[in-house]
Amino acid sequence: MFEILLVGSGGFLGAISRYFISLSSKKLIPIDFPTGTIIVNVVGCFLIGFIFEMVKDYKIFPHLSLFFITGFLGAFTTFSAFGHETLVFLKNSNWSLAFLNIGGNLFLCMMSVWLGAFSGTTIGKIFELFYPRNTLLRSGRIP
């Protein structure tokens, strides 16, 4: 039951965050392009890379993956919105915007996952200087 609450509360916060970023991006960048979708996908990809590396390698906060990866990022990132927005561009014969959307999402998201994973590994190595790996693995958390 605790795990279901973690996923649900993470999803609630992820959905609200996505909505806020989408509204804010339309106000800050008033162009006819889905900047909010790209922003949440790029940020979400960075976060999944970062959090996954921290949880996987260093066993820091083991329930973090349920709350953030499954819950928050599951509701925050928007592949279905990306697909719909691209289809609208294609139906309106906006080929350049459709391919810019596809290429931008693919390139930026892959780079963000890599940067997130690299950051998570690097920060994990810094943690390891202060808390040896065997201590983290034994306890499952930072002492």
JSON list of C-alpha atoms in Angstrom, two decimals:
[
{"chain": "A", "resi": 1, "resn": "MET", "atom": "CA", "xyz": [0.00, 0.00, 0.00]},
{"chain": "A", "resi": 2, "resn": "PHE", "atom": "CA", "xyz": [2.89, 2.37, 0.81]},
{"chain": "A", "resi": 3, "resn": "GLU", "atom": "CA", "xyz": [4.32, 1.84, -2.69]},
{"chain": "A", "resi": 4, "resn": "ILE", "atom": "CA", "xyz": [0.97, 2.71, -4.31]},
{"chain": "A", "resi": 5, "resn": "LEU", "atom": "CA", "xyz": [0.85, 5.96, -2.33]},
{"chain": "A", "resi": 6, "resn": "LEU", "atom": "CA", "xyz": [4.40, 6.80, -3.44]},
{"chain": "A", "resi": 7, "resn": "VAL", "atom": "CA", "xyz": [3.54, 6.29, -7.12]},
{"chain": "A", "resi": 8, "resn": "GLY", "atom": "CA", "xyz": [0.22, 8.13, -6.83]},
{"chain": "A", "resi": 9, "resn": "SER", "atom": "CA", "xyz": [1.58, 11.14, -4.98]},
{"chain": "A", "resi": 10, "resn": "GLY", "atom": "CA", "xyz": [4.52, 11.35, -7.38]},
{"chain": "A", "resi": 11, "resn": "GLY", "atom": "CA", "xyz": [2.12, 11.18, -10.33]},
{"chain": "A", "resi": 12, "resn": "PHE", "atom": "CA", "xyz": [-0.03, 13.93, -8.84]},
{"chain": "A", "resi": 13, "resn": "LEU", "atom": "CA", "xyz": [2.96, 16.24, -8.47]},
{"chain": "A", "resi": 14, "resn": "GLY", "atom": "CA", "xyz": [4.31, 15.32, -11.90]},
{"chain": "A", "resi": 15, "resn": "ALA", "atom": "CA", "xyz": [1.01, 16.12, -13.63]},
{"chain": "A", "resi": 16, "resn": "ILE", "atom": "CA", "xyz": [0.70, 19.47, -11.87]},
{"chain": "A", "resi": 17, "resn": "SER", "atom": "CA", "xyz": [4.31, 20.33, -12.70]},
{"chain": "A", "resi": 18, "resn": "ARG", "atom": "CA", "xyz": [3.78, 19.47, -16.37]},
{"chain": "A", "resi": 19, "resn": "TYR", "atom": "CA", "xyz": [0.66, 21.63, -16.52]},
{"chain": "A", "resi": 20, "resn": "PHE", "atom": "CA", "xyz": [2.45, 24.57, -14.87]},
{"chain": "A", "resi": 21, "resn": "ILE", "atom": "CA", "xyz": [5.45, 24.33, -17.21]},
{"chain": "A", "resi": 22, "resn": "SER", "atom": "CA", "xyz": [3.20, 24.08, -20.28]},
{"chain": "A", "resi": 23, "resn": "LEU", "atom": "CA", "xyz": [1.25, 27.20, -19.27]},
{"chain": "A", "resi": 24, "resn": "SER", "atom": "CA", "xyz": [4.39, 29.11, -18.32]},
{"chain": "A", "resi": 25, "resn": "SER", "atom": "CA", "xyz": [6.21, 28.26, -21.53]},
{"chain": "A", "resi": 26, "resn": "LYS", "atom": "CA", "xyz": [3.31, 29.54, -23.63]},
{"chain": "A", "resi": 27, "resn": "LYS", "atom": "CA", "xyz": [3.48, 32.87, -21.81]},
{"chain": "A", "resi": 28, "resn": "LEU", "atom": "CA", "xyz": [7.27, 33.13, -21.87]},
{"chain": "A", "resi": 29, "resn": "ILE", "atom": "CA", "xyz": [7.75, 31.84, -25.44]},
{"chain": "A", "resi": 30, "resn": "PRO", "atom": "CA", "xyz": [4.64, 32.92, -27.39]},
{"chain": "A", "resi": 31, "resn": "ILE", "atom": "CA", "xyz": [5.25, 30.92, -30.58]},
{"chain": "A", "resi": 32, "resn": "ASP", "atom": "CA", "xyz": [3.16, 28.27, -32.28]},
{"chain": "A", "resi": 33, "resn": "PHE", "atom": "CA", "xyz": [5.46, 25.43, -31.23]},
{"chain": "A", "resi": 34, "resn": "PRO", "atom": "CA", "xyz": [5.12, 22.92, -28.36]},
{"chain": "A", "resi": 35, "resn": "THR", "atom": "CA", "xyz": [8.00, 24.28, -26.26]},
{"chain": "A", "resi": 36, "resn": "GLY", "atom": "CA", "xyz": [6.37, 23.06, -23.05]},
{"chain": "A", "resi": 37, "resn": "THR", "atom": "CA", "xyz": [6.44, 19.47, -24.28]},
{"chain": "A", "resi": 38, "resn": "ILE", "atom": "CA", "xyz": [10.10, 19.70, -25.24]},
{"chain": "A", "resi": 39, "resn": "ILE", "atom": "CA", "xyz": [10.97, 21.32, -21.90]},
{"chain": "A", "resi": 40, "resn": "VAL", "atom": "CA", "xyz": [9.27, 18.64, -19.81]},
{"chain": "A", "resi": 41, "resn": "ASN", "atom": "CA", "xyz": [10.66, 15.82, -21.94]},
{"chain": "A", "resi": 42, "resn": "VAL", "atom": "CA", "xyz": [14.23, 17.16, -21.74]},
{"chain": "A", "resi": 43, "resn": "VAL", "atom": "CA", "xyz": [14.01, 17.83, -17.99]},
{"chain": "A", "resi": 44, "resn": "GLY", "atom": "CA", "xyz": [12.33, 14.47, -17.44]},
{"chain": "A", "resi": 45, "resn": "CYS", "atom": "CA", "xyz": [15.04, 12.67, -19.41]},
{"chain": "A", "resi": 46, "resn": "PHE", "atom": "CA", "xyz": [17.77, 14.38, -17.39]},
{"chain": "A", "resi": 47, "resn": "LEU", "atom": "CA", "xyz": [16.03, 13.48, -14.12]},
{"chain": "A", "resi": 48, "resn": "ILE", "atom": "CA", "xyz": [15.45, 9.84, -15.05]},
{"chain": "A", "resi": 49, "resn": "GLY", "atom": "CA", "xyz": [19.12, 9.44, -15.97]},
{"chain": "A", "resi": 50, "resn": "PHE", "atom": "CA", "xyz": [20.25, 11.14, -12.78]},
{"chain": "A", "resi": 51, "resn": "ILE", "atom": "CA", "xyz": [17.87, 9.42, -10.36]},
{"chain": "A", "resi": 52, "resn": "PHE", "atom": "CA", "xyz": [18.32, 5.98, -11.93]},
{"chain": "A", "resi": 53, "resn": "GLU", "atom": "CA", "xyz": [22.10, 6.17, -11.52]},
{"chain": "A", "resi": 54, "resn": "MET", "atom": "CA", "xyz": [21.83, 7.34, -7.92]},
{"chain": "A", "resi": 55, "resn": "VAL", "atom": "CA", "xyz": [19.39, 4.60, -6.95]},
{"chain": "A", "resi": 56, "resn": "LYS", "atom": "CA", "xyz": [21.05, 1.84, -9.00]},
{"chain": "A", "resi": 57, "resn": "ASP", "atom": "CA", "xyz": [24.68, 2.37, -8.09]},
{"chain": "A", "resi": 58, "resn": "TYR", "atom": "CA", "xyz": [24.52, 3.78, -4.60]},
{"chain": "A", "resi": 59, "resn": "LYS", "atom": "CA", "xyz": [21.24, 2.44, -3.22]},
{"chain": "A", "resi": 60, "resn": "ILE", "atom": "CA", "xyz": [20.40, 5.92, -1.97]},
{"chain": "A", "resi": 61, "resn": "PHE", "atom": "CA", "xyz": [16.76, 6.22, -0.97]},
{"chain": "A", "resi": 62, "resn": "PRO", "atom": "CA", "xyz": [15.45, 3.00, -2.54]},
{"chain": "A", "resi": 63, "resn": "HIS", "atom": "CA", "xyz": [11.83, 4.23, -2.66]},
{"chain": "A", "resi": 64, "resn": "LEU", "atom": "CA", "xyz": [12.94, 7.24, -4.66]},
{"chain": "A", "resi": 65, "resn": "SER", "atom": "CA", "xyz": [12.51, 5.33, -7.92]},
{"chain": "A", "resi": 66, "resn": "LEU", "atom": "CA", "xyz": [8.85, 4.58, -7.19]},
{"chain": "A", "resi": 67, "resn": "PHE", "atom": "CA", "xyz": [8.04, 8.17, -6.27]},
{"chain": "A", "resi": 68, "resn": "PHE", "atom": "CA", "xyz": [10.11, 9.97, -8.90]},
{"chain": "A", "resi": 69, "resn": "ILE", "atom": "CA", "xyz": [10.66, 7.60, -11.82]},
{"chain": "A", "resi": 70, "resn": "THR", "atom": "CA", "xyz": [7.35, 5.72, -11.89]},
{"chain": "A", "resi": 71, "resn": "GLY", "atom": "CA", "xyz": [5.10, 8.39, -10.33]},
{"chain": "A", "resi": 72, "resn": "PHE", "atom": "CA", "xyz": [6.46, 11.88, -10.95]},
{"chain": "A", "resi": 73, "resn": "LEU", "atom": "CA", "xyz": [8.24, 11.31, -14.26]},
{"chain": "A", "resi": 74, "resn": "GLY", "atom": "CA", "xyz": [5.52, 8.97, -15.51]},
{"chain": "A", "resi": 75, "resn": "ALA", "atom": "CA", "xyz": [3.01, 11.83, -15.27]},
{"chain": "A", "resi": 76, "resn": "PHE", "atom": "CA", "xyz": [5.50, 14.60, -16.06]},
{"chain": "A", "resi": 77, "resn": "THR", "atom": "CA", "xyz": [6.95, 13.46, -19.38]},
{"chain": "A", "resi": 78, "resn": "THR", "atom": "CA", "xyz": [4.67, 13.53, -22.35]},
{"chain": "A", "resi": 79, "resn": "PHE", "atom": "CA", "xyz": [5.39, 11.18, -25.22]},
{"chain": "A", "resi": 80, "resn": "SER", "atom": "CA", "xyz": [1.70, 11.05, -26.11]},
{"chain": "A", "resi": 81, "resn": "ALA", "atom": "CA", "xyz": [1.55, 14.86, -26.29]},
{"chain": "A", "resi": 82, "resn": "PHE", "atom": "CA", "xyz": [4.69, 14.84, -28.45]},
{"chain": "A", "resi": 83, "resn": "GLY", "atom": "CA", "xyz": [3.06, 12.36, -30.84]},
{"chain": "A", "resi": 84, "resn": "HIS", "atom": "CA", "xyz": [-0.17, 14.34, -31.05]},
{"chain": "A", "resi": 85, "resn": "GLU", "atom": "CA", "xyz": [1.58, 17.68, -31.61]},
{"chain": "A", "resi": 86, "resn": "THR", "atom": "CA", "xyz": [3.74, 16.17, -34.34]},
{"chain": "A", "resi": 87, "resn": "LEU", "atom": "CA", "xyz": [0.67, 14.68, -36.04]},
{"chain": "A", "resi": 88, "resn": "VAL", "atom": "CA", "xyz": [-1.05, 18.08, -36.00]},
{"chain": "A", "resi": 89, "resn": "PHE", "atom": "CA", "xyz": [2.00, 19.62, -37.71]},
{"chain": "A", "resi": 90, "resn": "LEU", "atom": "CA", "xyz": [1.94, 16.86, -40.34]},
{"chain": "A", "resi": 91, "resn": "LYS", "atom": "CA", "xyz": [-1.83, 17.19, -40.96]},
{"chain": "A", "resi": 92, "resn": "ASN", "atom": "CA", "xyz": [-1.35, 20.94, -41.48]},
{"chain": "A", "resi": 93, "resn": "SER", "atom": "CA", "xyz": [1.58, 20.29, -43.84]},
{"chain": "A", "resi": 94, "resn": "ASN", "atom": "CA", "xyz": [4.01, 22.01, -41.46]},
{"chain": "A", "resi": 95, "resn": "TRP", "atom": "CA", "xyz": [6.74, 19.55, -42.42]},
{"chain": "A", "resi": 96, "resn": "SER", "atom": "CA", "xyz": [9.64, 21.63, -41.11]},
{"chain": "A", "resi": 97, "resn": "LEU", "atom": "CA", "xyz": [8.02, 22.07, -37.68]},
{"chain": "A", "resi": 98, "resn": "ALA", "atom": "CA", "xyz": [7.08, 18.39, -37.54]},
{"chain": "A", "resi": 99, "resn": "PHE", "atom": "CA", "xyz": [10.65, 17.27, -38.24]},
{"chain": "A", "resi": 100, "resn": "LEU", "atom": "CA", "xyz": [12.07, 19.95, -35.95]},
{"chain": "A", "resi": 101, "resn": "ASN", "atom": "CA", "xyz": [9.80, 18.62, -33.20]},
{"chain": "A", "resi": 102, "resn": "ILE", "atom": "CA", "xyz": [10.85, 15.01, -33.85]},
{"chain": "A", "resi": 103, "resn": "GLY", "atom": "CA", "xyz": [14.55, 15.81, -34.13]},
{"chain": "A", "resi": 104, "resn": "GLY", "atom": "CA", "xyz": [14.55, 18.26, -31.24]},
{"chain": "A", "resi": 105, "resn": "ASN", "atom": "CA", "xyz": [12.83, 15.87, -28.88]},
{"chain": "A", "resi": 106, "resn": "LEU", "atom": "CA", "xyz": [14.97, 12.91, -29.89]},
{"chain": "A", "resi": 107, "resn": "PHE", "atom": "CA", "xyz": [18.33, 14.70, -29.77]},
{"chain": "A", "resi": 108, "resn": "LEU", "atom": "CA", "xyz": [17.68, 16.84, -26.69]},
{"chain": "A", "resi": 109, "resn": "CYS", "atom": "CA", "xyz": [16.11, 13.98, -24.72]},
{"chain": "A", "resi": 110, "resn": "MET", "atom": "CA", "xyz": [18.90, 11.52, -25.50]},
{"chain": "A", "resi": 111, "resn": "MET", "atom": "CA", "xyz": [21.50, 14.12, -24.55]},
{"chain": "A", "resi": 112, "resn": "SER", "atom": "CA", "xyz": [19.58, 14.86, -21.35]},
{"chain": "A", "resi": 113, "resn": "VAL", "atom": "CA", "xyz": [19.43, 11.19, -20.32]},
{"chain": "A", "resi": 114, "resn": "TRP", "atom": "CA", "xyz": [23.18, 10.93, -20.92]},
{"chain": "A", "resi": 115, "resn": "LEU", "atom": "CA", "xyz": [23.88, 14.15, -18.99]},
{"chain": "A", "resi": 116, "resn": "GLY", "atom": "CA", "xyz": [21.63, 13.03, -16.14]},
{"chain": "A", "resi": 117, "resn": "ALA", "atom": "CA", "xyz": [23.29, 9.62, -15.94]},
{"chain": "A", "resi": 118, "resn": "PHE", "atom": "CA", "xyz": [26.74, 11.22, -16.07]},
{"chain": "A", "resi": 119, "resn": "SER", "atom": "CA", "xyz": [25.76, 13.68, -13.32]},
{"chain": "A", "resi": 120, "resn": "GLY", "atom": "CA", "xyz": [24.30, 10.94, -11.16]},
{"chain": "A", "resi": 121, "resn": "THR", "atom": "CA", "xyz": [27.42, 8.82, -11.50]},
{"chain": "A", "resi": 122, "resn": "THR", "atom": "CA", "xyz": [29.69, 11.79, -10.78]},
{"chain": "A", "resi": 123, "resn": "ILE", "atom": "CA", "xyz": [27.76, 12.89, -7.70]},
{"chain": "A", "resi": 124, "resn": "GLY", "atom": "CA", "xyz": [27.62, 9.27, -6.56]},
{"chain": "A", "resi": 125, "resn": "LYS", "atom": "CA", "xyz": [31.41, 9.12, -6.72]},
{"chain": "A", "resi": 126, "resn": "ILE", "atom": "CA", "xyz": [31.60, 12.27, -4.60]},
{"chain": "A", "resi": 127, "resn": "PHE", "atom": "CA", "xyz": [29.24, 10.65, -2.06]},
{"chain": "A", "resi": 128, "resn": "GLU", "atom": "CA", "xyz": [31.45, 7.60, -2.08]},
{"chain": "A", "resi": 129, "resn": "LEU", "atom": "CA", "xyz": [34.39, 9.71, -0.88]},
{"chain": "A", "resi": 130, "resn": "PHE", "atom": "CA", "xyz": [32.47, 10.48, 2.30]},
{"chain": "A", "resi": 131, "resn": "TYR", "atom": "CA", "xyz": [30.38, 7.32, 2.58]},
{"chain": "A", "resi": 132, "resn": "PRO", "atom": "CA", "xyz": [32.16, 4.21, 1.28]},
{"chain": "A", "resi": 133, "resn": "ARG", "atom": "CA", "xyz": [30.13, 2.07, -1.11]},
{"chain": "A", "resi": 134, "resn": "ASN", "atom": "CA", "xyz": [29.98, -0.92, 1.23]},
{"chain": "A", "resi": 135, "resn": "THR", "atom": "CA", "xyz": [28.37, 1.32, 3.89]},
{"chain": "A", "resi": 136, "resn": "LEU", "atom": "CA", "xyz": [25.73, 2.50, 1.44]},
{"chain": "A", "resi": 137, "resn": "LEU", "atom": "CA", "xyz": [25.00, -1.01, 0.19]},
{"chain": "A", "resi": 138, "resn": "ARG", "atom": "CA", "xyz": [24.71, -2.43, 3.67]},
{"chain": "A", "resi": 139, "resn": "SER", "atom": "CA", "xyz": [22.32, 0.17, 5.02]},
{"chain": "A", "resi": 140, "resn": "GLY", "atom": "CA", "xyz": [20.42, 1.10, 1.87]},
{"chain": "A", "resi": 141, "resn": "ARG", "atom": "CA", "xyz": [20.66, 4.78, 2.81]},
{"chain": "A", "resi": 142, "resn": "ILE", "atom": "CA", "xyz": [23.15, 7.45, 3.77]},
{"chain": "A", "resi": 143, "resn": "PRO", "atom": "CA", "xyz": [24.09, 6.91, 7.43]}
]
